[in-house]
């Protein structure tokens, strides 16, 4: 995981789960689940 990806993951965690973020120049739906 590079710094860019880590930053995106951190930002996603600050938003609601399933938020739409830009990843690798593409729109991607984030569905992270640490619970």
PDB file of N, CA and C in Angstrom:
ATOM      1  N   UNK A   1       0.854  -1.198   0.000  1.00  0.00           N
ATOM      2  CA  UNK A   1       0.000   0.000   0.000  1.00  0.00           C
ATOM      3  C   UNK A   1       0.889   1.247   0.000  1.00  0.00           C
ATOM      4  N   UNK A   2       0.704   2.077  -1.009  1.00  0.00           N
ATOM      5  CA  UNK A   2       1.531   3.282  -1.069  1.00  0.00           C
ATOM      6  C   UNK A   2       0.854   4.424  -0.321  1.00  0.00           C
ATOM      7  N   UNK A   3       1.546   5.544  -0.211  1.00  0.00           N
ATOM      8  CA  UNK A   3       1.003   6.670   0.552  1.00  0.00           C
ATOM      9  C   UNK A   3      -0.326   7.162  -0.016  1.00  0.00           C
ATOM     10  N   UNK A   4      -0.436   7.149  -1.352  1.00  0.00           N
ATOM     11  CA  UNK A   4      -1.666   7.626  -1.979  1.00  0.00           C
ATOM     12  C   UNK A   4      -2.845   6.760  -1.573  1.00  0.00           C
ATOM     13  N   UNK A   5      -2.658   5.453  -1.639  1.00  0.00           N
ATOM     14  CA  UNK A   5      -3.736   4.530  -1.272  1.00  0.00           C
ATOM     15  C   UNK A   5      -4.074   4.675   0.202  1.00  0.00           C
ATOM     16  N   UNK A   6      -3.060   4.804   1.038  1.00  0.00           N
ATOM     17  CA  UNK A   6      -3.286   4.946   2.476  1.00  0.00           C
ATOM     18  C   UNK A   6      -4.110   6.197   2.753  1.00  0.00           C
ATOM     19  N   UNK A   7      -3.814   7.269   2.039  1.00  0.00           N
ATOM     20  CA  UNK A   7      -4.557   8.512   2.222  1.00  0.00           C
ATOM     21  C   UNK A   7      -6.010   8.351   1.825  1.00  0.00           C
ATOM     22  N   UNK A   8      -6.237   7.618   0.740  1.00  0.00           N
ATOM     23  CA  UNK A   8      -7.609   7.384   0.279  1.00  0.00           C
ATOM     24  C   UNK A   8      -8.365   6.555   1.298  1.00  0.00           C
ATOM     25  N   UNK A   9      -7.709   5.534   1.832  1.00  0.00           N
ATOM     26  CA  UNK A   9      -8.353   4.679   2.828  1.00  0.00           C
ATOM     27  C   UNK A   9      -8.697   5.493   4.068  1.00  0.00           C
ATOM     28  N   UNK A  10      -7.759   6.347   4.491  1.00  0.00           N
ATOM     29  CA  UNK A  10      -8.004   7.192   5.664  1.00  0.00           C
ATOM     30  C   UNK A  10      -9.186   8.116   5.415  1.00  0.00           C
ATOM     31  N   UNK A  11      -9.228   8.723   4.241  1.00  0.00           N
ATOM     32  CA  UNK A  11     -10.328   9.628   3.901  1.00  0.00           C
ATOM     33  C   UNK A  11     -11.645   8.873   3.867  1.00  0.00           C
ATOM     34  N   UNK A  12     -11.618   7.678   3.309  1.00  0.00           N
ATOM     35  CA  UNK A  12     -12.842   6.871   3.211  1.00  0.00           C
ATOM     36  C   UNK A  12     -13.379   6.534   4.591  1.00  0.00           C
ATOM     37  N   UNK A  13     -12.465   6.257   5.521  1.00  0.00           N
ATOM     38  CA  UNK A  13     -12.891   5.914   6.876  1.00  0.00           C
ATOM     39  C   UNK A  13     -13.506   7.106   7.592  1.00  0.00           C
ATOM     40  N   UNK A  14     -13.133   8.327   7.159  1.00  0.00           N
ATOM     41  CA  UNK A  14     -13.691   9.527   7.776  1.00  0.00           C
ATOM     42  C   UNK A  14     -15.080   9.823   7.217  1.00  0.00           C
ATOM     43  N   UNK A  15     -15.395   9.204   6.073  1.00  0.00           N
ATOM     44  CA  UNK A  15     -16.705   9.386   5.460  1.00  0.00           C
ATOM     45  C   UNK A  15     -17.574   8.189   5.804  1.00  0.00           C
ATOM     46  N   UNK A  16     -18.793   8.211   5.307  1.00  0.00           N
ATOM     47  CA  UNK A  16     -19.678   7.074   5.541  1.00  0.00           C
ATOM     48  C   UNK A  16     -19.167   5.867   4.773  1.00  0.00           C
ATOM     49  N   UNK A  17     -19.432   4.683   5.290  1.00  0.00           N
ATOM     50  CA  UNK A  17     -19.036   3.469   4.583  1.00  0.00           C
ATOM     51  C   UNK A  17     -19.754   3.442   3.241  1.00  0.00           C
ATOM     52  N   UNK A  18     -19.059   2.980   2.215  1.00  0.00           N
ATOM     53  CA  UNK A  18     -19.664   2.893   0.892  1.00  0.00           C
ATOM     54  C   UNK A  18     -19.585   4.209   0.139  1.00  0.00           C
ATOM     55  N   UNK A  19     -18.809   5.155   0.647  1.00  0.00           N
ATOM     56  CA  UNK A  19     -18.668   6.433  -0.041  1.00  0.00           C
ATOM     57  C   UNK A  19     -17.932   6.229  -1.365  1.00  0.00           C
ATOM     58  N   UNK A  20     -18.210   7.090  -2.309  1.00  0.00           N
ATOM     59  CA  UNK A  20     -17.548   7.008  -3.602  1.00  0.00           C
ATOM     60  C   UNK A  20     -16.268   7.836  -3.544  1.00  0.00           C
ATOM     61  N   UNK A  21     -15.153   7.226  -3.921  1.00  0.00           N
ATOM     62  CA  UNK A  21     -13.881   7.932  -3.924  1.00  0.00           C
ATOM     63  C   UNK A  21     -13.169   7.673  -5.243  1.00  0.00           C
ATOM     64  N   UNK A  22     -12.180   8.503  -5.543  1.00  0.00           N
ATOM     65  CA  UNK A  22     -11.393   8.311  -6.756  1.00  0.00           C
ATOM     66  C   UNK A  22     -10.187   7.448  -6.407  1.00  0.00           C
ATOM     67  N   UNK A  23     -10.030   6.344  -7.123  1.00  0.00           N
ATOM     68  CA  UNK A  23      -8.905   5.450  -6.873  1.00  0.00           C
ATOM     69  C   UNK A  23      -8.239   5.145  -8.197  1.00  0.00           C
ATOM     70  N   UNK A  24      -6.945   5.402  -8.281  1.00  0.00           N
ATOM     71  CA  UNK A  24      -6.196   5.153  -9.509  1.00  0.00           C
ATOM     72  C   UNK A  24      -6.832   5.874 -10.696  1.00  0.00           C
ATOM     73  N   UNK A  25      -7.376   7.063 -10.441  1.00  0.00           N
ATOM     74  CA  UNK A  25      -7.967   7.850 -11.510  1.00  0.00           C
ATOM     75  C   UNK A  25      -9.342   7.377 -11.923  1.00  0.00           C
ATOM     76  N   UNK A  26      -9.891   6.436 -11.182  1.00  0.00           N
ATOM     77  CA  UNK A  26     -11.223   5.924 -11.513  1.00  0.00           C
ATOM     78  C   UNK A  26     -12.136   6.058 -10.307  1.00  0.00           C
ATOM     79  N   UNK A  27     -13.425   6.137 -10.585  1.00  0.00           N
ATOM     80  CA  UNK A  27     -14.388   6.211  -9.485  1.00  0.00           C
ATOM     81  C   UNK A  27     -14.605   4.807  -8.952  1.00  0.00           C
ATOM     82  N   UNK A  28     -14.482   4.651  -7.651  1.00  0.00           N
ATOM     83  CA  UNK A  28     -14.650   3.326  -7.058  1.00  0.00           C
ATOM     84  C   UNK A  28     -15.505   3.424  -5.808  1.00  0.00           C
ATOM     85  N   UNK A  29     -16.356   2.458  -5.613  1.00  0.00           N
ATOM     86  CA  UNK A  29     -17.194   2.427  -4.421  1.00  0.00           C
ATOM     87  C   UNK A  29     -16.415   1.753  -3.307  1.00  0.00           C
ATOM     88  N   UNK A  30     -16.257   2.453  -2.205  1.00  0.00           N
ATOM     89  CA  UNK A  30     -15.502   1.900  -1.090  1.00  0.00           C
ATOM     90  C   UNK A  30     -16.450   1.207  -0.126  1.00  0.00           C
ATOM     91  N   UNK A  31     -16.168  -0.038   0.142  1.00  0.00           N
ATOM     92  CA  UNK A  31     -17.003  -0.799   1.071  1.00  0.00           C
ATOM     93  C   UNK A  31     -16.098  -1.453   2.100  1.00  0.00           C
ATOM     94  N   UNK A  32     -15.381  -0.617   2.845  1.00  0.00           N
ATOM     95  CA  UNK A  32     -14.469  -1.144   3.860  1.00  0.00           C
ATOM     96  C   UNK A  32     -15.268  -1.559   5.086  1.00  0.00           C
ATOM     97  N   UNK A  33     -14.791  -2.588   5.767  1.00  0.00           N
ATOM     98  CA  UNK A  33     -15.512  -3.065   6.944  1.00  0.00           C
ATOM     99  C   UNK A  33     -14.525  -3.636   7.945  1.00  0.00           C
ATOM    100  N   UNK A  34     -14.197  -2.838   8.958  1.00  0.00           N
ATOM    101  CA  UNK A  34     -13.240  -3.284   9.975  1.00  0.00           C
ATOM    102  C   UNK A  34     -13.954  -3.781  11.216  1.00  0.00           C
ATOM    103  N   UNK A  35     -15.264  -3.742  11.187  1.00  0.00           N
ATOM    104  CA  UNK A  35     -16.022  -4.141  12.367  1.00  0.00           C
ATOM    105  C   UNK A  35     -16.366  -5.617  12.336  1.00  0.00           C
TER     106      UNK A  35
END
